[in-house]
Amino acid sequence: MSSEHNVKIPAAELFAAGIFLVYAALLLFRTAPPSLTDYADWTYQGVLLRNHVLGIADPFHQLKHYPVPNSTETVGIAVFALLCSWKLAAKLWLCVQLGFSFFTLRALVRTSGAAWPIWIIAPAALFFNVSFWYGFMNFQFGLCWVLWFTAMLLMRVRSSAGEESGWQWPLALVLIAAFFTHMIPCAFCGLLLLAYSVQTRRWRVLINLAPVFVLTLWYIAGRFLLEGNADGQTYMQETAKPFTPAFFAFKANTWLKSFGSVNPHGWNVIFFGHTIFLLLFVLNFVLACIVLLCFLRSVRQGIRRGNELRFFWASVLLLVPFVLLLPGKALGVSDPGARLLQTVLAPTLVLLVRRDDLWMKLASIASLALSLAGLVLFQHFAFSSHYSSAQQPPKWPRALLSFTLIPNDDQDLFYRALERGDLTLEVFPTGMLLNRHAGPRP
């Protein structure tokens, strides 16, 4: 390894750490919690759970009697809300999540030997992206478990040991933790373990799937037999009719919006100006194309016999058809194809950057611009619902002006309800709480 490479890795890693620290500082030093769409709902549910723990009567909501994948955020916020105000609890839990995100990214980068550009690309593409701004924090936490689980399996592949003992509590615990964050990351971890056992002929390791298998059966029985699929009553609409030209255009748009471009309330063009707005759009497009080309190159090499990551690339290839064909909503999950894509993309992006060639350097330049733009937008828009401006957007195509559009203060009504002590609102049904005689969701 060259001395130049040795110098670049610490500097790039410090940059990534700095991005995470600045976000955490903005969270802690603002009075209000951030407006990140669904995160207001999860904060509200965290307060409700805290009240249930304290024995405070709640005639409007009931705890589910079965394990629920979307539980981590609610529990984390509730724990902090037992110790401090709900506003501080919401911010502290996000800081915990940011710290864990950096830790798991670092674990896979170090294990895989990824080159320095990944530290520039990953923050915006994986953690401060559209899903972050939409407040899909359970899902985002699930990506952390995917990164860590991939690193754990890669270390085991490199082990010279033959047949492993069946039960390995670190693997089982990560799988259980993934279950309680989001089912899609959990399912991907299970697929990785299955492919790992096939590649290494270590069949007994599959016993570590048993706890998650039991939890999943319990969840299915509770959701569909006990509560009549209450978790699926999410009032979502299809983005496009399946298998139409608009549907596949939507899939292409899903790929383009997966790399860190964000557009709070569609005001990017006014805030940054026309030239910078277009430049950021082009840089995002270039980044998406580079990653696609590098993916096609790497997956062809990855599935060759003898490659230590063959189990990983085989798992990814198995899921590509689902990414392309899943509808805009299913089983209470909004755009499961996009969630599956981002789940697969998280470790894939790290494993793609195995060298600092010209393509990766170009990708890091584009990502640097998107990271800094996202940070500026977070500081300006995430803590205020005031979006006035004397300027008017240009008469460009709506698809361009609304690219990566995020109505990030759309669910702030839950914050306002907490401010006035109103605990009667109907909550998003995929969490730990059932709505019982709750008021209508505005």
Short mmCIF file of C-alpha atoms in Angstrom, two decimals:
data_model
loop_
_atom_site.label_atom_id
_atom_site.label_comp_id
_atom_site.label_asym_id
_atom_site.label_seq_id
_atom_site.Cartn_x
_atom_site.Cartn_y
_atom_site.Cartn_z
CA MET A 1 0.00 0.00 0.00
CA SER A 2 1.41 3.36 -1.02
CA SER A 3 2.22 6.11 1.41
CA GLU A 4 -0.23 8.31 -0.49
CA HIS A 5 -3.00 5.82 0.21
CA ASN A 6 -2.05 5.72 3.87
CA VAL A 7 -2.38 9.51 4.08
CA LYS A 8 -5.70 9.70 2.28
CA ILE A 9 -7.63 7.22 4.39
CA PRO A 10 -7.34 9.06 7.73
CA ALA A 11 -8.11 12.43 6.12
CA ALA A 12 -11.22 11.11 4.37
CA GLU A 13 -12.35 9.31 7.51
CA LEU A 14 -11.96 12.52 9.50
CA PHE A 15 -14.11 14.29 6.91
CA ALA A 16 -16.87 11.70 7.35
CA ALA A 17 -16.62 11.91 11.13
CA GLY A 18 -16.83 15.69 10.86
CA ILE A 19 -20.05 15.48 8.82
CA PHE A 20 -21.66 13.27 11.47
CA LEU A 21 -20.47 15.55 14.28
CA VAL A 22 -21.82 18.69 12.61
CA TYR A 23 -25.24 17.10 12.18
CA ALA A 24 -25.18 16.05 15.84
CA ALA A 25 -24.17 19.54 16.93
CA LEU A 26 -27.00 21.12 14.92
CA LEU A 27 -29.43 18.71 16.57
CA LEU A 28 -28.24 19.42 20.10
CA PHE A 29 -27.92 23.19 19.88
CA ARG A 30 -31.35 23.83 18.35
CA THR A 31 -34.32 24.29 20.65
CA ALA A 32 -36.79 22.22 18.64
CA PRO A 33 -36.37 18.69 17.30
CA PRO A 34 -35.87 18.49 13.54
CA SER A 35 -38.72 18.41 11.05
CA LEU A 36 -37.96 15.13 9.33
CA THR A 37 -41.45 14.06 8.20
CA ASP A 38 -42.29 10.75 9.96
CA TYR A 39 -39.82 11.30 12.79
CA ALA A 40 -42.40 13.52 14.50
CA ASP A 41 -44.80 10.56 14.53
CA TRP A 42 -42.11 8.26 15.99
CA THR A 43 -41.36 10.86 18.65
CA TYR A 44 -45.06 11.02 19.52
CA GLN A 45 -45.18 7.23 19.82
CA GLY A 46 -42.08 7.28 22.01
CA VAL A 47 -43.84 9.62 24.44
CA LEU A 48 -46.91 7.37 24.42
CA LEU A 49 -44.74 4.33 25.20
CA ARG A 50 -43.06 6.21 28.04
CA ASN A 51 -46.51 6.92 29.49
CA HIS A 52 -47.47 3.27 29.22
CA VAL A 53 -44.28 2.32 31.07
CA LEU A 54 -45.13 4.82 33.79
CA GLY A 55 -48.65 3.43 34.07
CA ILE A 56 -50.34 6.58 32.78
CA ALA A 57 -53.79 5.79 31.38
CA ASP A 58 -54.10 5.98 27.60
CA PRO A 59 -57.62 5.19 26.34
CA PHE A 60 -56.63 6.10 22.78
CA HIS A 61 -53.76 3.69 22.13
CA GLN A 62 -52.90 0.12 23.09
CA LEU A 63 -49.57 -1.70 23.03
CA LYS A 64 -49.50 -4.57 20.56
CA HIS A 65 -49.28 -8.06 22.02
CA TYR A 66 -46.82 -9.28 19.42
CA PRO A 67 -43.27 -8.31 18.40
CA VAL A 68 -43.14 -5.48 15.87
CA PRO A 69 -40.24 -4.76 13.47
CA ASN A 70 -40.69 -0.96 13.69
CA SER A 71 -39.90 -0.78 17.41
CA THR A 72 -36.35 0.51 17.84
CA GLU A 73 -37.06 4.23 17.46
CA THR A 74 -40.08 4.13 19.74
CA VAL A 75 -38.17 2.31 22.50
CA GLY A 76 -35.08 4.51 22.16
CA ILE A 77 -37.04 7.76 22.37
CA ALA A 78 -39.14 6.40 25.24
CA VAL A 79 -36.01 5.55 27.26
CA PHE A 80 -34.63 9.04 26.86
CA ALA A 81 -38.07 10.55 27.54
CA LEU A 82 -38.00 8.84 30.96
CA LEU A 83 -34.91 10.92 31.75
CA CYS A 84 -35.52 14.26 30.04
CA SER A 85 -38.01 16.30 28.01
CA TRP A 86 -39.49 14.81 24.87
CA LYS A 87 -37.71 17.40 22.72
CA LEU A 88 -34.30 16.51 24.10
CA ALA A 89 -35.16 12.80 23.94
CA ALA A 90 -35.92 13.06 20.21
CA LYS A 91 -32.62 14.82 19.56
CA LEU A 92 -30.52 12.54 21.76
CA TRP A 93 -31.85 9.42 20.10
CA LEU A 94 -30.97 10.80 16.67
CA CYS A 95 -27.45 11.49 17.94
CA VAL A 96 -27.19 7.89 19.12
CA GLN A 97 -28.28 6.74 15.69
CA LEU A 98 -25.73 8.96 13.95
CA GLY A 99 -22.95 7.62 16.16
CA PHE A 100 -23.96 4.02 15.51
CA SER A 101 -24.16 4.72 11.77
CA PHE A 102 -20.57 5.92 11.71
CA PHE A 103 -19.43 2.98 13.87
CA THR A 104 -20.99 0.34 11.58
CA LEU A 105 -19.76 2.07 8.43
CA ARG A 106 -16.25 2.09 9.90
CA ALA A 107 -16.53 -1.60 10.79
CA LEU A 108 -17.31 -2.64 7.20
CA VAL A 109 -14.81 -0.23 5.66
CA ARG A 110 -12.00 -1.59 7.85
CA THR A 111 -13.01 -5.21 7.33
CA SER A 112 -13.40 -4.97 3.56
CA GLY A 113 -10.36 -2.74 2.99
CA ALA A 114 -12.45 -0.20 1.06
CA ALA A 115 -10.50 2.70 -0.42
CA TRP A 116 -10.65 6.27 0.88
CA PRO A 117 -13.42 7.60 -1.48
CA ILE A 118 -16.03 5.63 0.43
CA TRP A 119 -15.69 8.05 3.35
CA ILE A 120 -16.69 10.90 1.03
CA ILE A 121 -19.46 8.99 -0.76
CA ALA A 122 -21.17 7.17 2.12
CA PRO A 123 -22.44 9.97 4.42
CA ALA A 124 -24.84 11.55 1.94
CA ALA A 125 -25.62 8.41 -0.06
CA LEU A 126 -26.36 6.13 2.90
CA PHE A 127 -27.25 8.22 5.94
CA PHE A 128 -28.29 11.82 5.14
CA ASN A 129 -30.39 10.96 2.13
CA VAL A 130 -34.07 11.03 1.18
CA SER A 131 -34.92 8.30 3.72
CA PHE A 132 -33.29 10.35 6.50
CA TRP A 133 -35.28 13.46 5.56
CA TYR A 134 -38.48 11.43 5.35
CA GLY A 135 -37.86 10.27 8.92
CA PHE A 136 -37.61 6.57 8.06
CA MET A 137 -35.36 6.15 11.09
CA ASN A 138 -36.21 2.54 11.86
CA PHE A 139 -35.23 1.66 8.33
CA GLN A 140 -32.07 3.77 8.54
CA PHE A 141 -31.12 2.02 11.78
CA GLY A 142 -31.72 -1.29 10.03
CA LEU A 143 -29.09 -0.36 7.44
CA CYS A 144 -26.56 -0.13 10.27
CA TRP A 145 -27.25 -3.74 11.23
CA VAL A 146 -26.81 -4.76 7.57
CA LEU A 147 -23.38 -3.08 7.43
CA TRP A 148 -22.28 -4.71 10.65
CA PHE A 149 -23.66 -8.13 9.73
CA THR A 150 -21.87 -8.03 6.37
CA ALA A 151 -18.60 -7.22 8.13
CA MET A 152 -19.13 -10.11 10.57
CA LEU A 153 -19.72 -12.61 7.77
CA LEU A 154 -16.75 -11.34 5.76
CA MET A 155 -14.48 -11.90 8.76
CA ARG A 156 -15.84 -15.44 9.10
CA VAL A 157 -15.28 -16.19 5.41
CA ARG A 158 -11.64 -15.29 5.87
CA SER A 159 -11.37 -17.59 8.86
CA SER A 160 -9.37 -20.74 8.14
CA ALA A 161 -11.57 -22.78 10.46
CA GLY A 162 -13.66 -25.53 8.95
CA GLU A 163 -17.11 -26.28 10.29
CA GLU A 164 -18.17 -23.72 12.87
CA SER A 165 -20.21 -24.42 15.94
CA GLY A 166 -23.90 -23.90 15.26
CA TRP A 167 -24.97 -21.26 17.76
CA GLN A 168 -23.02 -17.99 17.59
CA TRP A 169 -24.68 -15.39 19.78
CA PRO A 170 -23.20 -12.31 18.00
CA LEU A 171 -24.86 -13.34 14.73
CA ALA A 172 -28.14 -14.21 16.42
CA LEU A 173 -28.24 -10.95 18.40
CA VAL A 174 -27.65 -8.80 15.32
CA LEU A 175 -30.41 -10.66 13.48
CA ILE A 176 -32.80 -10.11 16.39
CA ALA A 177 -31.85 -6.42 16.57
CA ALA A 178 -32.41 -6.12 12.81
CA PHE A 179 -35.87 -7.69 13.19
CA PHE A 180 -36.89 -5.03 15.70
CA THR A 181 -35.75 -2.19 13.43
CA HIS A 182 -37.13 -3.10 10.00
CA MET A 183 -38.13 -6.33 8.30
CA ILE A 184 -36.43 -5.64 4.95
CA PRO A 185 -32.90 -5.18 6.37
CA CYS A 186 -33.56 -8.19 8.62
CA ALA A 187 -34.59 -10.33 5.63
CA PHE A 188 -31.47 -9.29 3.72
CA CYS A 189 -29.27 -10.27 6.68
CA GLY A 190 -30.99 -13.66 6.72
CA LEU A 191 -30.35 -14.12 3.01
CA LEU A 192 -26.70 -13.20 3.49
CA LEU A 193 -26.35 -15.82 6.21
CA LEU A 194 -27.96 -18.46 4.00
CA ALA A 195 -25.64 -17.62 1.08
CA TYR A 196 -22.65 -17.61 3.45
CA SER A 197 -23.52 -21.10 4.69
CA VAL A 198 -23.78 -22.36 1.09
CA GLN A 199 -20.42 -20.85 0.12
CA THR A 200 -18.52 -22.05 3.18
CA ARG A 201 -20.45 -25.33 3.72
CA ARG A 202 -20.93 -24.27 7.35
CA TRP A 203 -24.53 -25.43 7.56
CA ARG A 204 -24.90 -25.43 11.31
CA VAL A 205 -24.59 -21.65 11.39
CA LEU A 206 -28.17 -21.45 10.09
CA ILE A 207 -29.40 -22.26 13.61
CA ASN A 208 -28.83 -18.55 14.32
CA LEU A 209 -31.88 -17.80 12.18
CA ALA A 210 -34.14 -19.67 14.61
CA PRO A 211 -34.94 -16.76 16.99
CA VAL A 212 -35.85 -14.45 14.10
CA PHE A 213 -37.90 -17.21 12.49
CA VAL A 214 -39.92 -17.60 15.70
CA LEU A 215 -40.35 -13.82 16.06
CA THR A 216 -41.52 -13.56 12.45
CA LEU A 217 -44.13 -16.29 12.90
CA TRP A 218 -45.33 -14.59 16.09
CA TYR A 219 -45.52 -11.24 14.29
CA ILE A 220 -47.47 -12.70 11.35
CA ALA A 221 -49.92 -14.44 13.67
CA GLY A 222 -50.44 -11.31 15.76
CA ARG A 223 -50.77 -8.97 12.81
CA PHE A 224 -53.08 -11.03 10.61
CA LEU A 225 -54.92 -13.36 13.02
CA LEU A 226 -55.27 -11.24 16.17
CA GLU A 227 -55.56 -7.71 14.78
CA GLY A 228 -56.85 -8.16 11.24
CA ASN A 229 -53.79 -6.63 9.59
CA ALA A 230 -53.99 -3.39 11.57
CA ASP A 231 -50.35 -2.75 10.67
CA GLY A 232 -51.28 -2.50 7.00
CA GLN A 233 -53.82 0.33 7.35
CA THR A 234 -51.43 3.04 6.20
CA TYR A 235 -53.63 4.90 3.66
CA MET A 236 -50.86 4.96 1.08
CA GLN A 237 -51.48 5.28 -2.65
CA GLU A 238 -49.69 3.69 -5.57
CA THR A 239 -47.13 6.01 -7.16
CA ALA A 240 -47.61 4.44 -10.59
CA LYS A 241 -49.63 1.54 -11.97
CA PRO A 242 -47.41 -1.57 -11.95
CA PHE A 243 -45.59 -2.54 -15.15
CA THR A 244 -46.54 0.56 -17.11
CA PRO A 245 -43.99 2.94 -18.67
CA ALA A 246 -44.60 5.31 -15.74
CA PHE A 247 -43.83 2.46 -13.33
CA PHE A 248 -40.42 1.78 -14.86
CA ALA A 249 -39.70 5.50 -15.08
CA PHE A 250 -40.45 5.57 -11.35
CA LYS A 251 -37.94 2.75 -10.84
CA ALA A 252 -35.28 4.71 -12.73
CA ASN A 253 -36.07 7.74 -10.57
CA THR A 254 -35.69 5.53 -7.48
CA TRP A 255 -32.12 4.77 -8.51
CA LEU A 256 -31.30 8.41 -9.20
CA LYS A 257 -32.62 9.60 -5.84
CA SER A 258 -30.62 7.04 -3.83
CA PHE A 259 -27.31 8.93 -3.61
CA GLY A 260 -27.82 11.91 -1.33
CA SER A 261 -29.71 14.52 -3.32
CA VAL A 262 -32.41 16.15 -1.16
CA ASN A 263 -34.94 18.86 -1.99
CA PRO A 264 -36.90 20.05 1.08
CA HIS A 265 -40.28 21.35 -0.08
CA GLY A 266 -38.87 21.74 -3.59
CA TRP A 267 -37.11 24.97 -2.69
CA ASN A 268 -33.59 24.00 -3.74
CA VAL A 269 -33.78 25.98 -6.95
CA ILE A 270 -34.72 29.13 -5.03
CA PHE A 271 -32.34 28.63 -2.14
CA PHE A 272 -29.23 27.73 -4.16
CA GLY A 273 -30.07 29.55 -7.36
CA HIS A 274 -30.66 28.12 -10.81
CA THR A 275 -27.03 27.38 -11.69
CA ILE A 276 -26.11 25.54 -8.48
CA PHE A 277 -29.40 23.66 -8.51
CA LEU A 278 -28.70 22.34 -12.01
CA LEU A 279 -25.09 21.57 -11.11
CA LEU A 280 -26.18 19.49 -8.12
CA PHE A 281 -28.70 17.65 -10.27
CA VAL A 282 -26.04 16.84 -12.87
CA LEU A 283 -23.54 15.74 -10.19
CA ASN A 284 -26.15 13.41 -8.70
CA PHE A 285 -26.86 11.96 -12.15
CA VAL A 286 -23.16 11.42 -12.80
CA LEU A 287 -22.73 9.76 -9.41
CA ALA A 288 -25.66 7.40 -10.05
CA CYS A 289 -24.22 6.42 -13.45
CA ILE A 290 -20.74 5.80 -12.02
CA VAL A 291 -22.10 3.58 -9.26
CA LEU A 292 -24.20 1.61 -11.76
CA LEU A 293 -21.20 1.02 -14.03
CA CYS A 294 -18.99 -0.01 -11.11
CA PHE A 295 -21.74 -2.30 -9.83
CA LEU A 296 -22.02 -4.11 -13.17
CA ARG A 297 -18.26 -4.53 -13.28
CA SER A 298 -17.98 -5.75 -9.70
CA VAL A 299 -20.92 -8.13 -9.68
CA ARG A 300 -19.53 -9.96 -12.72
CA GLN A 301 -16.23 -10.45 -10.95
CA GLY A 302 -17.87 -11.11 -7.57
CA ILE A 303 -19.83 -14.21 -8.55
CA ARG A 304 -16.76 -16.02 -9.88
CA ARG A 305 -15.78 -19.14 -8.00
CA GLY A 306 -13.15 -18.49 -5.36
CA ASN A 307 -14.15 -14.89 -4.66
CA GLU A 308 -14.49 -14.41 -0.89
CA LEU A 309 -17.51 -12.14 -1.44
CA ARG A 310 -19.32 -14.52 -3.75
CA PHE A 311 -22.03 -15.10 -1.11
CA PHE A 312 -22.69 -11.36 -0.99
CA TRP A 313 -22.92 -10.75 -4.73
CA ALA A 314 -25.11 -13.83 -5.20
CA SER A 315 -27.52 -12.44 -2.60
CA VAL A 316 -27.61 -9.08 -4.35
CA LEU A 317 -28.33 -10.66 -7.73
CA LEU A 318 -31.20 -12.66 -6.26
CA LEU A 319 -32.84 -9.44 -5.07
CA VAL A 320 -32.42 -7.35 -8.23
CA PRO A 321 -35.69 -8.65 -9.80
CA PHE A 322 -37.59 -7.74 -6.61
CA VAL A 323 -36.12 -4.23 -6.66
CA LEU A 324 -37.32 -3.81 -10.24
CA LEU A 325 -40.76 -5.38 -9.90
CA LEU A 326 -42.10 -4.65 -6.40
CA PRO A 327 -45.12 -2.29 -6.46
CA GLY A 328 -45.28 1.17 -4.91
CA LYS A 329 -46.81 -0.18 -1.69
CA ALA A 330 -47.06 -3.59 -0.06
CA LEU A 331 -47.97 -4.86 3.42
CA GLY A 332 -47.90 -1.38 4.91
CA VAL A 333 -44.43 -0.56 3.53
CA SER A 334 -44.09 2.55 1.41
CA ASP A 335 -42.23 1.82 -1.85
CA PRO A 336 -40.71 -1.53 -0.79
CA GLY A 337 -38.66 -1.64 -3.98
CA ALA A 338 -36.83 1.54 -2.96
CA ARG A 339 -36.33 0.23 0.58
CA LEU A 340 -34.92 -3.02 -0.77
CA LEU A 341 -32.66 -1.12 -3.16
CA GLN A 342 -31.28 1.08 -0.38
CA THR A 343 -30.82 -1.96 1.87
CA VAL A 344 -28.76 -3.72 -0.76
CA LEU A 345 -26.98 -0.52 -1.75
CA ALA A 346 -25.64 0.21 1.75
CA PRO A 347 -23.04 -2.61 1.95
CA THR A 348 -22.71 -2.81 -1.84
CA LEU A 349 -21.48 0.76 -2.04
CA VAL A 350 -18.75 0.02 0.50
CA LEU A 351 -17.68 -3.16 -1.27
CA LEU A 352 -17.61 -1.42 -4.65
CA VAL A 353 -14.97 1.04 -3.53
CA ARG A 354 -12.08 -1.39 -3.35
CA ARG A 355 -9.66 0.99 -5.08
CA ASP A 356 -9.27 4.72 -5.59
CA ASP A 357 -9.39 4.75 -9.39
CA LEU A 358 -10.54 7.65 -11.55
CA TRP A 359 -14.20 6.63 -11.38
CA MET A 360 -14.21 6.59 -7.59
CA LYS A 361 -12.43 9.94 -7.42
CA LEU A 362 -15.06 11.46 -9.70
CA ALA A 363 -17.79 9.89 -7.56
CA SER A 364 -16.24 11.35 -4.41
CA ILE A 365 -16.20 14.85 -5.94
CA ALA A 366 -19.91 14.60 -6.76
CA SER A 367 -20.67 13.20 -3.29
CA LEU A 368 -18.70 15.96 -1.59
CA ALA A 369 -20.88 18.59 -3.25
CA LEU A 370 -24.07 16.71 -2.34
CA SER A 371 -22.91 16.24 1.27
CA LEU A 372 -22.18 19.92 1.77
CA ALA A 373 -25.40 20.98 0.07
CA GLY A 374 -27.39 18.57 2.25
CA LEU A 375 -25.75 19.90 5.38
CA VAL A 376 -26.62 23.50 4.45
CA LEU A 377 -30.22 22.49 3.71
CA PHE A 378 -30.47 20.65 7.03
CA GLN A 379 -29.31 23.72 8.92
CA HIS A 380 -31.71 25.97 7.01
CA PHE A 381 -34.86 23.86 6.56
CA ALA A 382 -34.91 21.09 9.17
CA PHE A 383 -35.71 23.40 12.09
CA SER A 384 -38.12 25.83 10.49
CA SER A 385 -41.37 25.50 8.54
CA HIS A 386 -41.03 29.01 7.09
CA TYR A 387 -40.17 28.78 3.39
CA SER A 388 -40.98 32.25 2.08
CA SER A 389 -39.00 33.80 -0.74
CA ALA A 390 -39.52 36.65 -3.18
CA GLN A 391 -38.05 34.60 -6.01
CA GLN A 392 -40.06 32.33 -8.24
CA PRO A 393 -38.83 29.01 -9.62
CA PRO A 394 -38.07 28.93 -13.35
CA LYS A 395 -40.47 27.34 -15.80
CA TRP A 396 -38.60 24.05 -15.90
CA PRO A 397 -40.20 20.60 -16.11
CA ARG A 398 -41.99 19.68 -12.92
CA ALA A 399 -40.09 16.39 -12.76
CA LEU A 400 -36.86 18.35 -12.46
CA LEU A 401 -38.10 20.90 -9.93
CA SER A 402 -39.61 18.18 -7.75
CA PHE A 403 -36.68 15.76 -7.94
CA THR A 404 -36.09 14.26 -4.46
CA LEU A 405 -38.91 16.43 -3.14
CA ILE A 406 -39.38 16.05 0.63
CA PRO A 407 -42.32 17.53 2.59
CA ASN A 408 -40.17 17.41 5.69
CA ASP A 409 -42.51 19.35 8.02
CA ASP A 410 -45.58 17.45 6.86
CA GLN A 411 -45.99 15.57 10.17
CA ASP A 412 -45.06 18.40 12.56
CA LEU A 413 -48.63 18.30 13.81
CA PHE A 414 -47.38 15.59 16.21
CA TYR A 415 -44.83 18.01 17.66
CA ARG A 416 -47.53 20.65 18.07
CA ALA A 417 -49.79 18.09 19.76
CA LEU A 418 -47.01 17.23 22.23
CA GLU A 419 -46.52 20.93 22.93
CA ARG A 420 -50.14 21.30 24.02
CA GLY A 421 -50.29 17.91 25.77
CA ASP A 422 -52.66 16.33 23.25
CA LEU A 423 -52.10 12.54 23.24
CA THR A 424 -55.23 11.57 21.31
CA LEU A 425 -53.95 11.59 17.73
CA GLU A 426 -54.01 8.50 15.55
CA VAL A 427 -50.45 7.22 15.03
CA PHE A 428 -48.83 5.41 12.12
CA PRO A 429 -49.99 1.79 12.50
CA THR A 430 -46.74 -0.04 11.70
CA GLY A 431 -45.24 0.77 15.11
CA MET A 432 -45.77 -0.73 18.57
CA LEU A 433 -49.14 0.91 19.21
CA LEU A 434 -52.65 0.17 18.05
CA ASN A 435 -55.09 3.05 17.63
CA ARG A 436 -58.08 2.59 19.95
CA HIS A 437 -60.69 5.36 19.71
CA ALA A 438 -57.95 7.77 18.63
CA GLY A 439 -58.85 11.01 16.93
CA PRO A 440 -58.59 11.12 13.13
CA ARG A 441 -55.13 11.55 11.66
CA PRO A 442 -55.16 15.08 10.16
#
